[in-house]
Amino acid sequence: MLKVRIYLALLVALLGMVLGALVIVRGGVLGPFSKKLIDARMGVVVAMADEIESARAPMKKLRRISRHLNVEAKFTKEIPFKEEFPPKKVAYQERELFLLKGKRTPMAIALDIDRKRKWMVVWFPVDIEEPRRRIGVGLLVLALFGAMGAWGLGRWSLQPLERATSAMNRIAEGDLKHRVSNPIGPAGEAFNQMAERLEEVIEGQRDFMAAVGHELRTPIARLKLQAELLEGLEKNRIESLQADILELEDLVEALLESARLERGAVALQRTEQNLYDMFMEALSKIDVEERSVCLEVDPELSFSIDRRLMMRLLLNLLSNIVRYTPVDCVIWMGARFEREALILWVADNGDGIEDSLRTAIFDPFVREEKSRSKKTGGLGLGLMLVRQVAQVHGGGVVAKKTDRMHGGMSFNQGLEIEVLLPIAAV
């Protein structure tokens, strides 16, 4: 938008200069000059008319004067003009002249010869309109070259801004080490300093998450061991304690996995995997209770992926549905190849989420409570890991409203999450 504004401003300024030059040249210079020249020519035509009317041989007189003045003149019965260009009537020295349109700016005047009315048309050697046409063409050419020059100047002026924009996009995409290679003065140096500070802050957050995960692992292991040894307590209290420990353990594992993925410390172990088998394995590990499951995948479909990470992705998506939807909803799962990519999807026909949260739900510790009833606790890290797993495979993830058919009925509510894995990344 800024580039369009700059180019538009340059174009308006250029057009203003050209129009100003046209007004000055045609109105301030050629206008008065043309008026004086036309007045002089009308005087010549009137003088010729007086001489010819008083001559005994008007035709010879016309030829002699024409040769002497280097003009072209002839008698006509009517004024020669086209209907779309009517002549302009002008009074001069008590006589009427007609200014005609055409080359060399002809003029016509009525003569009384032998008691008959005739018209004398005079063409002068220099065309008054020619300079105006040439100036118009010259200004047009100047405007074209000026537009090209303005475009080139705009491109040259915007190069620093384009470099800064490219650097911002690289950093926004996660390349925190990118810097402006050719600093654009103080602004470029300030940008590089900001990027360095941002990298330090984010790296500090990642280190903090990894450190917290490592520090909590040992006490959690001790708590689990002690909970198993507490045989004298009531069973429900022991189960509650063990559930709290498992939730804390899940949090630590999720934090550690996220830190490894963000750091790029996970080396993908890509192997050819049958996607139908993976979906079935994920369904066997998650209790979907009474929910209906529609599996839409070719039993022979396979793709090169990291099995451990992709299984975590599928389990997180299924766990998200089980946690936030009623038991009578429908679950759709499937995979297909489309436009040089593999697309995996998991959808439900629950209450859905607000449009404003369809991007935010992939951020850490974001949970939607209003439109999706919360059955059990959640850490708000499951979908973040889904996004990270997709990204380390070279792909991405998107959330949208469900639009599916089941049992002859159409469902246009709920949440559908699509994971795109490009073939080129393999």
One Martini backbone bead per residue (centre of mass of N, CA, C, O) as a GRO file, in nm:
protein
  426
    1MET     BB    1   0.057   0.063  -0.020
    2LEU     BB    2   0.302   0.252  -0.004
    3LYS     BB    3   0.396   0.216  -0.296
    4VAL     BB    4   0.142   0.327  -0.427
    5ARG     BB    5   0.157   0.608  -0.301
    6ILE     BB    6   0.429   0.692  -0.416
    7TYR     BB    7   0.363   0.654  -0.715
    8LEU     BB    8   0.117   0.844  -0.714
    9ALA     BB    9   0.269   1.099  -0.626
   10LEU     BB   10   0.464   1.108  -0.866
   11LEU     BB   11   0.246   1.120  -1.085
   12VAL     BB   12   0.104   1.378  -0.992
   13ALA     BB   13   0.353   1.560  -1.007
   14LEU     BB   14   0.409   1.515  -1.307
   15LEU     BB   15   0.135   1.609  -1.417
   16GLY     BB   16   0.153   1.892  -1.296
   17MET     BB   17   0.404   1.980  -1.455
   18VAL     BB   18   0.293   1.935  -1.740
   19LEU     BB   19   0.041   2.114  -1.717
   20GLY     BB   20   0.194   2.370  -1.639
   21ALA     BB   21   0.365   2.384  -1.897
   22LEU     BB   22   0.124   2.397  -2.092
   23VAL     BB   23  -0.004   2.657  -1.986
   24ILE     BB   24   0.242   2.841  -2.020
   25VAL     BB   25   0.302   2.796  -2.322
   26ARG     BB   26   0.011   2.832  -2.444
   27GLY     BB   27  -0.085   3.084  -2.271
   28GLY     BB   28   0.186   3.269  -2.220
   29VAL     BB   29   0.315   3.238  -2.522
   30LEU     BB   30   0.137   3.144  -2.771
   31GLY     BB   31  -0.111   3.315  -2.740
   32PRO     BB   32  -0.006   3.607  -2.794
   33PHE     BB   33   0.145   3.535  -3.055
   34SER     BB   34  -0.102   3.433  -3.220
   35LYS     BB   35  -0.269   3.693  -3.206
   36LYS     BB   36  -0.068   3.878  -3.352
   37LEU     BB   37  -0.048   3.708  -3.612
   38ILE     BB   38  -0.348   3.717  -3.690
   39ASP     BB   39  -0.372   4.022  -3.708
   40ALA     BB   40  -0.165   4.053  -3.935
   41ARG     BB   41  -0.312   3.870  -4.141
   42MET     BB   42  -0.576   4.028  -4.155
   43GLY     BB   43  -0.443   4.279  -4.273
   44VAL     BB   44  -0.347   4.143  -4.534
   45VAL     BB   45  -0.625   4.047  -4.637
   46VAL     BB   46  -0.759   4.326  -4.650
   47ALA     BB   47  -0.555   4.450  -4.844
   48MET     BB   48  -0.602   4.252  -5.073
   49ALA     BB   49  -0.903   4.311  -5.112
   50ASP     BB   50  -0.875   4.611  -5.188
   51GLU     BB   51  -0.694   4.570  -5.437
   52ILE     BB   52  -0.876   4.373  -5.600
   53GLU     BB   53  -1.142   4.545  -5.615
   54SER     BB   54  -0.975   4.791  -5.778
   55ALA     BB   55  -0.918   4.611  -6.005
   56ARG     BB   56  -0.940   4.516  -6.342
   57ALA     BB   57  -0.770   4.238  -6.276
   58PRO     BB   58  -0.822   4.030  -6.026
   59MET     BB   59  -0.663   3.772  -6.095
   60LYS     BB   60  -0.386   3.903  -6.150
   61LYS     BB   61  -0.366   4.042  -5.880
   62LEU     BB   62  -0.373   3.783  -5.708
   63ARG     BB   63  -0.114   3.655  -5.823
   64ARG     BB   64   0.084   3.886  -5.768
   65ILE     BB   65   0.042   3.901  -5.458
   66SER     BB   66   0.106   3.606  -5.390
   67ARG     BB   67   0.399   3.611  -5.489
   68HIS     BB   68   0.493   3.852  -5.313
   69LEU     BB   69   0.381   3.710  -5.023
   70ASN     BB   70   0.388   3.400  -5.017
   71VAL     BB   71   0.098   3.295  -5.105
   72GLU     BB   72  -0.223   3.132  -5.102
   73ALA     BB   73  -0.478   3.202  -5.354
   74LYS     BB   74  -0.848   3.206  -5.399
   75PHE     BB   75  -1.148   3.162  -5.564
   76THR     BB   76  -1.488   3.133  -5.432
   77LYS     BB   77  -1.828   3.070  -5.379
   78GLU     BB   78  -1.750   2.921  -5.112
   79ILE     BB   79  -1.684   2.827  -4.803
   80PRO     BB   80  -1.431   2.607  -4.706
   81PHE     BB   81  -1.591   2.360  -4.500
   82LYS     BB   82  -1.661   2.174  -4.223
   83GLU     BB   83  -1.914   2.088  -4.018
   84GLU     BB   84  -1.726   2.017  -3.761
   85PHE     BB   85  -1.569   2.302  -3.870
   86PRO     BB   86  -1.657   2.592  -3.816
   87PRO     BB   87  -1.630   2.908  -3.878
   88LYS     BB   88  -1.470   3.207  -3.768
   89LYS     BB   89  -1.597   3.514  -3.682
   90VAL     BB   90  -1.433   3.833  -3.781
   91ALA     BB   91  -1.366   4.167  -3.700
   92TYR     BB   92  -1.198   4.395  -3.947
   93GLN     BB   93  -1.200   4.696  -4.057
   94GLU     BB   94  -1.514   4.669  -4.138
   95ARG     BB   95  -1.468   4.357  -4.170
   96GLU     BB   96  -1.522   4.014  -4.268
   97LEU     BB   97  -1.388   3.723  -4.122
   98PHE     BB   98  -1.267   3.375  -4.172
   99LEU     BB   99  -1.171   3.115  -3.969
  100LEU     BB  100  -1.005   2.822  -4.058
  101LYS     BB  101  -0.970   2.489  -4.065
  102GLY     BB  102  -0.627   2.393  -4.099
  103LYS     BB  103  -0.373   2.414  -4.283
  104ARG     BB  104  -0.222   2.725  -4.244
  105THR     BB  105  -0.457   2.896  -4.155
  106PRO     BB  106  -0.711   2.990  -4.304
  107MET     BB  107  -0.869   3.270  -4.488
  108ALA     BB  108  -1.183   3.452  -4.528
  109ILE     BB  109  -1.324   3.683  -4.785
  110ALA     BB  110  -1.536   3.916  -4.906
  111LEU     BB  111  -1.611   4.007  -5.253
  112ASP     BB  112  -1.658   4.287  -5.491
  113ILE     BB  113  -1.699   4.163  -5.825
  114ASP     BB  114  -1.879   4.272  -6.064
  115ARG     BB  115  -2.130   4.258  -5.871
  116LYS     BB  116  -1.997   4.010  -5.726
  117ARG     BB  117  -1.986   3.742  -5.498
  118LYS     BB  118  -1.682   3.659  -5.341
  119TRP     BB  119  -1.422   3.433  -5.234
  120MET     BB  120  -1.126   3.468  -5.039
  121VAL     BB  121  -0.857   3.237  -5.003
  122VAL     BB  122  -0.592   3.218  -4.750
  123TRP     BB  123  -0.257   3.081  -4.744
  124PHE     BB  124  -0.005   3.037  -4.528
  125PRO     BB  125   0.317   2.911  -4.480
  126VAL     BB  126   0.251   2.923  -4.172
  127ASP     BB  127   0.158   2.724  -3.905
  128ILE     BB  128   0.018   2.797  -3.603
  129GLU     BB  129  -0.047   2.495  -3.489
  130GLU     BB  130   0.225   2.346  -3.496
  131PRO     BB  131   0.359   2.427  -3.225
  132ARG     BB  132   0.139   2.307  -3.047
  133ARG     BB  133   0.167   2.015  -3.139
  134ARG     BB  134   0.468   1.985  -3.067
  135ILE     BB  135   0.441   2.052  -2.770
  136GLY     BB  136   0.244   1.823  -2.702
  137VAL     BB  137   0.430   1.593  -2.788
  138GLY     BB  138   0.669   1.669  -2.608
  139LEU     BB  139   0.515   1.646  -2.338
  140LEU     BB  140   0.439   1.351  -2.372
  141VAL     BB  141   0.724   1.240  -2.387
  142LEU     BB  142   0.812   1.362  -2.119
  143ALA     BB  143   0.604   1.206  -1.949
  144LEU     BB  144   0.704   0.922  -2.016
  145PHE     BB  145   0.996   0.961  -1.918
  146GLY     BB  146   0.911   1.058  -1.637
  147ALA     BB  147   0.764   0.799  -1.552
  148MET     BB  148   1.010   0.617  -1.576
  149GLY     BB  149   1.185   0.778  -1.380
  150ALA     BB  150   0.990   0.760  -1.137
  151TRP     BB  151   0.992   0.455  -1.117
  152GLY     BB  152   1.297   0.424  -1.076
  153LEU     BB  153   1.313   0.610  -0.828
  154GLY     BB  154   1.115   0.451  -0.656
  155ARG     BB  155   1.269   0.186  -0.654
  156TRP     BB  156   1.529   0.300  -0.531
  157SER     BB  157   1.392   0.423  -0.270
  158LEU     BB  158   1.252   0.130  -0.180
  159GLN     BB  159   1.480  -0.072  -0.120
  160PRO     BB  160   1.519  -0.037   0.186
  161LEU     BB  161   1.225  -0.109   0.258
  162GLU     BB  162   1.231  -0.395   0.132
  163ARG     BB  163   1.455  -0.505   0.310
  164ALA     BB  164   1.309  -0.459   0.577
  165THR     BB  165   1.058  -0.629   0.512
  166SER     BB  166   1.206  -0.893   0.461
  167ALA     BB  167   1.332  -0.911   0.744
  168MET     BB  168   1.066  -0.917   0.900
  169ASN     BB  169   0.954  -1.174   0.769
  170ARG     BB  170   1.180  -1.363   0.857
  171ILE     BB  171   1.134  -1.322   1.162
  172ALA     BB  172   0.828  -1.397   1.163
  173GLU     BB  173   0.909  -1.701   1.054
  174GLY     BB  174   1.182  -1.759   1.266
  175ASP     BB  175   1.444  -1.596   1.163
  176LEU     BB  176   1.640  -1.464   1.411
  177LYS     BB  177   1.932  -1.430   1.246
  178HIS     BB  178   1.834  -1.215   1.077
  179ARG     BB  179   1.968  -0.945   0.874
  180VAL     BB  180   2.067  -0.646   0.759
  181SER     BB  181   2.312  -0.636   0.523
  182ASN     BB  182   2.232  -0.322   0.432
  183PRO     BB  183   2.230  -0.069   0.604
  184ILE     BB  184   1.982   0.211   0.651
  185GLY     BB  185   2.123   0.335   0.863
  186PRO     BB  186   1.982   0.387   1.164
  187ALA     BB  187   1.742   0.198   1.102
  188GLY     BB  188   1.908  -0.061   1.050
  189GLU     BB  189   2.055  -0.069   1.321
  190ALA     BB  190   1.799  -0.077   1.497
  191PHE     BB  191   1.690  -0.338   1.377
  192ASN     BB  192   1.925  -0.525   1.455
  193GLN     BB  193   1.902  -0.474   1.759
  194MET     BB  194   1.614  -0.577   1.788
  195ALA     BB  195   1.669  -0.865   1.682
  196GLU     BB  196   1.873  -0.942   1.896
  197ARG     BB  197   1.686  -0.901   2.139
  198LEU     BB  198   1.469  -1.099   2.047
  199GLU     BB  199   1.648  -1.347   2.040
  200GLU     BB  200   1.724  -1.343   2.338
  201VAL     BB  201   1.440  -1.369   2.455
  202ILE     BB  202   1.352  -1.633   2.311
  203GLU     BB  203   1.590  -1.805   2.399
  204GLY     BB  204   1.529  -1.767   2.700
  205GLN     BB  205   1.255  -1.907   2.695
  206ARG     BB  206   1.353  -2.180   2.592
  207ASP     BB  207   1.553  -2.232   2.820
  208PHE     BB  208   1.345  -2.218   3.043
  209MET     BB  209   1.165  -2.452   2.953
  210ALA     BB  210   1.387  -2.666   2.956
  211ALA     BB  211   1.473  -2.629   3.252
  212VAL     BB  212   1.201  -2.687   3.384
  213GLY     BB  213   1.168  -2.972   3.274
  214HIS     BB  214   1.426  -3.092   3.396
  215GLU     BB  215   1.371  -3.012   3.699
  216LEU     BB  216   1.084  -3.174   3.719
  217ARG     BB  217   1.140  -3.471   3.663
  218THR     BB  218   1.254  -3.577   3.932
  219PRO     BB  219   1.020  -3.509   4.135
  220ILE     BB  220   0.809  -3.667   3.977
  221ALA     BB  221   0.934  -3.944   4.007
  222ARG     BB  222   0.915  -3.945   4.317
  223LEU     BB  223   0.608  -3.909   4.339
  224LYS     BB  224   0.531  -4.170   4.195
  225LEU     BB  225   0.671  -4.361   4.390
  226GLN     BB  226   0.521  -4.268   4.649
  227ALA     BB  227   0.232  -4.325   4.549
  228GLU     BB  228   0.280  -4.639   4.524
  229LEU     BB  229   0.349  -4.663   4.850
  230LEU     BB  230   0.049  -4.560   4.931
  231GLU     BB  231  -0.147  -4.808   5.057
  232GLY     BB  232  -0.310  -4.676   5.314
  233LEU     BB  233  -0.473  -4.514   5.146
  234GLU     BB  234  -0.714  -4.409   4.977
  235LYS     BB  235  -0.798  -4.473   4.660
  236ASN     BB  236  -0.906  -4.191   4.564
  237ARG     BB  237  -0.653  -4.032   4.663
  238ILE     BB  238  -0.446  -4.177   4.493
  239GLU     BB  239  -0.574  -4.119   4.215
  240SER     BB  240  -0.562  -3.812   4.240
  241LEU     BB  241  -0.254  -3.795   4.272
  242GLN     BB  242  -0.182  -3.940   4.007
  243ALA     BB  243  -0.328  -3.740   3.819
  244ASP     BB  244  -0.158  -3.494   3.892
  245ILE     BB  245   0.112  -3.615   3.808
  246LEU     BB  246   0.038  -3.671   3.510
  247GLU     BB  247  -0.022  -3.381   3.436
  248LEU     BB  248   0.259  -3.275   3.506
  249GLU     BB  249   0.406  -3.463   3.309
  250ASP     BB  250   0.273  -3.362   3.052
  251LEU     BB  251   0.376  -3.077   3.075
  252VAL     BB  252   0.677  -3.140   3.065
  253GLU     BB  253   0.680  -3.294   2.796
  254ALA     BB  254   0.566  -3.061   2.630
  255LEU     BB  255   0.788  -2.857   2.689
  256LEU     BB  256   1.024  -3.024   2.583
  257GLU     BB  257   0.921  -3.072   2.297
  258SER     BB  258   0.890  -2.775   2.223
  259ALA     BB  259   1.184  -2.691   2.268
  260ARG     BB  260   1.306  -2.886   2.057
  261LEU     BB  261   1.148  -2.780   1.813
  262GLU     BB  262   1.234  -2.478   1.829
  263ARG     BB  263   1.551  -2.547   1.819
  264GLY     BB  264   1.605  -2.796   1.620
  265ALA     BB  265   1.673  -3.079   1.797
  266VAL     BB  266   1.508  -3.246   1.585
  267ALA     BB  267   1.553  -3.543   1.418
  268LEU     BB  268   1.430  -3.670   1.149
  269GLN     BB  269   1.260  -3.998   1.108
  270ARG     BB  270   1.210  -4.092   0.808
  271THR     BB  271   0.930  -4.295   0.707
  272GLU     BB  272   0.735  -4.525   0.563
  273GLN     BB  273   0.382  -4.474   0.616
  274ASN     BB  274   0.078  -4.602   0.710
  275LEU     BB  275  -0.204  -4.413   0.762
  276TYR     BB  276  -0.419  -4.614   0.845
  277ASP     BB  277  -0.259  -4.741   1.081
  278MET     BB  278  -0.222  -4.478   1.240
  279PHE     BB  279  -0.516  -4.415   1.291
  280MET     BB  280  -0.583  -4.679   1.438
  281GLU     BB  281  -0.377  -4.645   1.666
  282ALA     BB  282  -0.489  -4.379   1.778
  283LEU     BB  283  -0.776  -4.495   1.840
  284SER     BB  284  -0.666  -4.716   2.047
  285LYS     BB  285  -0.545  -4.482   2.256
  286ILE     BB  286  -0.833  -4.342   2.238
  287ASP     BB  287  -1.120  -4.260   2.420
  288VAL     BB  288  -1.428  -4.183   2.242
  289GLU     BB  289  -1.655  -4.345   2.326
  290GLU     BB  290  -1.969  -4.255   2.164
  291ARG     BB  291  -1.829  -4.167   1.919
  292SER     BB  292  -1.826  -4.112   1.591
  293VAL     BB  293  -1.630  -4.262   1.318
  294CYS     BB  294  -1.471  -4.118   1.024
  295LEU     BB  295  -1.274  -4.290   0.784
  296GLU     BB  296  -1.072  -4.116   0.519
  297VAL     BB  297  -0.870  -4.370   0.384
  298ASP     BB  298  -0.638  -4.524   0.216
  299PRO     BB  299  -0.500  -4.830   0.292
  300GLU     BB  300  -0.239  -4.756   0.084
  301LEU     BB  301  -0.154  -4.503   0.219
  302SER     BB  302   0.162  -4.321   0.200
  303PHE     BB  303   0.436  -4.165   0.403
  304SER     BB  304   0.708  -3.955   0.479
  305ILE     BB  305   0.769  -3.982   0.831
  306ASP     BB  306   0.757  -3.915   1.170
  307ARG     BB  307   0.613  -4.129   1.375
  308ARG     BB  308   0.623  -4.005   1.658
  309LEU     BB  309   0.523  -3.717   1.586
  310MET     BB  310   0.261  -3.801   1.433
  311MET     BB  311   0.131  -3.945   1.673
  312ARG     BB  312   0.116  -3.699   1.853
  313LEU     BB  313  -0.065  -3.536   1.668
  314LEU     BB  314  -0.311  -3.729   1.664
  315LEU     BB  315  -0.351  -3.745   1.974
  316ASN     BB  316  -0.400  -3.443   2.018
  317LEU     BB  317  -0.651  -3.416   1.837
  318LEU     BB  318  -0.826  -3.627   1.981
  319SER     BB  319  -0.805  -3.510   2.267
  320ASN     BB  320  -0.941  -3.242   2.198
  321ILE     BB  321  -1.217  -3.362   2.130
  322VAL     BB  322  -1.275  -3.519   2.392
  323ARG     BB  323  -1.251  -3.266   2.583
  324TYR     BB  324  -1.463  -3.052   2.396
  325THR     BB  325  -1.690  -3.275   2.347
  326PRO     BB  326  -1.951  -3.447   2.310
  327VAL     BB  327  -2.048  -3.791   2.298
  328ASP     BB  328  -2.252  -3.735   2.025
  329CYS     BB  329  -2.041  -3.692   1.828
  330VAL     BB  330  -1.845  -3.641   1.533
  331ILE     BB  331  -1.565  -3.803   1.368
  332TRP     BB  332  -1.316  -3.688   1.143
  333MET     BB  333  -1.087  -3.876   0.933
  334GLY     BB  334  -0.795  -3.806   0.716
  335ALA     BB  335  -0.649  -3.847   0.374
  336ARG     BB  336  -0.472  -3.656   0.107
  337PHE     BB  337  -0.391  -3.568  -0.215
  338GLU     BB  338  -0.290  -3.215  -0.283
  339ARG     BB  339  -0.099  -3.019  -0.448
  340GLU     BB  340   0.181  -3.145  -0.356
  341ALA     BB  341   0.019  -3.272  -0.097
  342LEU     BB  342  -0.048  -3.364   0.235
  343ILE     BB  343  -0.373  -3.415   0.389
  344LEU     BB  344  -0.474  -3.377   0.721
  345TRP     BB  345  -0.776  -3.464   0.914
  346VAL     BB  346  -0.968  -3.324   1.198
  347ALA     BB  347  -1.314  -3.359   1.298
  348ASP     BB  348  -1.616  -3.189   1.421
  349ASN     BB  349  -1.971  -3.130   1.561
  350GLY     BB  350  -1.957  -2.921   1.757
  351ASP     BB  351  -1.950  -2.584   1.875
  352GLY     BB  352  -1.691  -2.466   1.837
  353ILE     BB  353  -1.536  -2.155   1.748
  354GLU     BB  354  -1.412  -1.863   1.733
  355ASP     BB  355  -1.279  -1.685   1.479
  356SER     BB  356  -1.050  -1.538   1.656
  357LEU     BB  357  -0.921  -1.847   1.745
  358ARG     BB  358  -0.804  -2.004   1.484
  359THR     BB  359  -0.502  -1.908   1.553
  360ALA     BB  360  -0.460  -1.905   1.873
  361ILE     BB  361  -0.483  -2.222   1.940
  362PHE     BB  362  -0.158  -2.256   1.860
  363ASP     BB  363  -0.098  -2.137   2.120
  364PRO     BB  364   0.010  -2.118   2.425
  365PHE     BB  365  -0.234  -2.149   2.669
  366VAL     BB  366  -0.491  -2.191   2.479
  367ARG     BB  367  -0.843  -2.170   2.571
  368GLU     BB  368  -1.179  -2.267   2.501
  369GLU     BB  369  -1.486  -2.223   2.701
  370LYS     BB  370  -1.763  -2.134   2.567
  371SER     BB  371  -1.807  -2.336   2.298
  372ARG     BB  372  -1.632  -2.566   2.465
  373SER     BB  373  -1.676  -2.804   2.669
  374LYS     BB  374  -1.510  -2.882   2.975
  375LYS     BB  375  -1.426  -3.189   3.100
  376THR     BB  376  -1.119  -3.156   3.127
  377GLY     BB  377  -0.815  -3.099   3.161
  378GLY     BB  378  -0.586  -2.844   3.027
  379LEU     BB  379  -0.279  -2.696   2.887
  380GLY     BB  380  -0.255  -2.559   2.591
  381LEU     BB  381  -0.032  -2.756   2.403
  382GLY     BB  382  -0.135  -2.947   2.179
  383LEU     BB  383  -0.167  -2.751   1.926
  384MET     BB  384   0.120  -2.648   1.931
  385LEU     BB  385   0.248  -2.923   1.860
  386VAL     BB  386   0.108  -2.959   1.594
  387ARG     BB  387   0.241  -2.719   1.456
  388GLN     BB  388   0.538  -2.803   1.501
  389VAL     BB  389   0.528  -3.073   1.352
  390ALA     BB  390   0.448  -2.952   1.080
  391GLN     BB  391   0.696  -2.760   1.049
  392VAL     BB  392   0.928  -2.980   1.060
  393HIS     BB  393   0.787  -3.100   0.782
  394GLY     BB  394   0.724  -2.824   0.606
  395GLY     BB  395   0.451  -2.719   0.716
  396GLY     BB  396   0.102  -2.684   0.822
  397VAL     BB  397  -0.180  -2.517   0.992
  398VAL     BB  398  -0.550  -2.527   1.007
  399ALA     BB  399  -0.851  -2.359   1.107
  400LYS     BB  400  -1.202  -2.459   1.076
  401LYS     BB  401  -1.507  -2.509   0.966
  402THR     BB  402  -1.726  -2.750   0.953
  403ASP     BB  403  -1.792  -2.953   0.632
  404ARG     BB  404  -2.006  -3.223   0.663
  405MET     BB  405  -2.104  -3.567   0.615
  406HIS     BB  406  -2.371  -3.767   0.795
  407GLY     BB  407  -2.624  -3.967   0.746
  408GLY     BB  408  -2.743  -3.741   0.535
  409MET     BB  409  -2.603  -3.509   0.694
  410SER     BB  410  -2.529  -3.168   0.751
  411PHE     BB  411  -2.221  -3.010   0.875
  412ASN     BB  412  -2.149  -2.649   0.985
  413GLN     BB  413  -1.995  -2.733   1.249
  414GLY     BB  414  -1.719  -2.688   1.427
  415LEU     BB  415  -1.391  -2.848   1.407
  416GLU     BB  416  -1.120  -2.809   1.167
  417ILE     BB  417  -0.804  -2.976   1.110
  418GLU     BB  418  -0.531  -2.897   0.897
  419VAL     BB  419  -0.255  -3.085   0.758
  420LEU     BB  420   0.033  -2.976   0.579
  421LEU     BB  421   0.245  -3.187   0.359
  422PRO     BB  422   0.495  -3.146   0.161
  423ILE     BB  423   0.662  -3.319  -0.080
  424ALA     BB  424   0.920  -3.140  -0.110
  425ALA     BB  425   1.027  -3.193   0.183
  426VAL     BB  426   1.111  -3.494   0.105
   0.00000   0.00000   0.00000
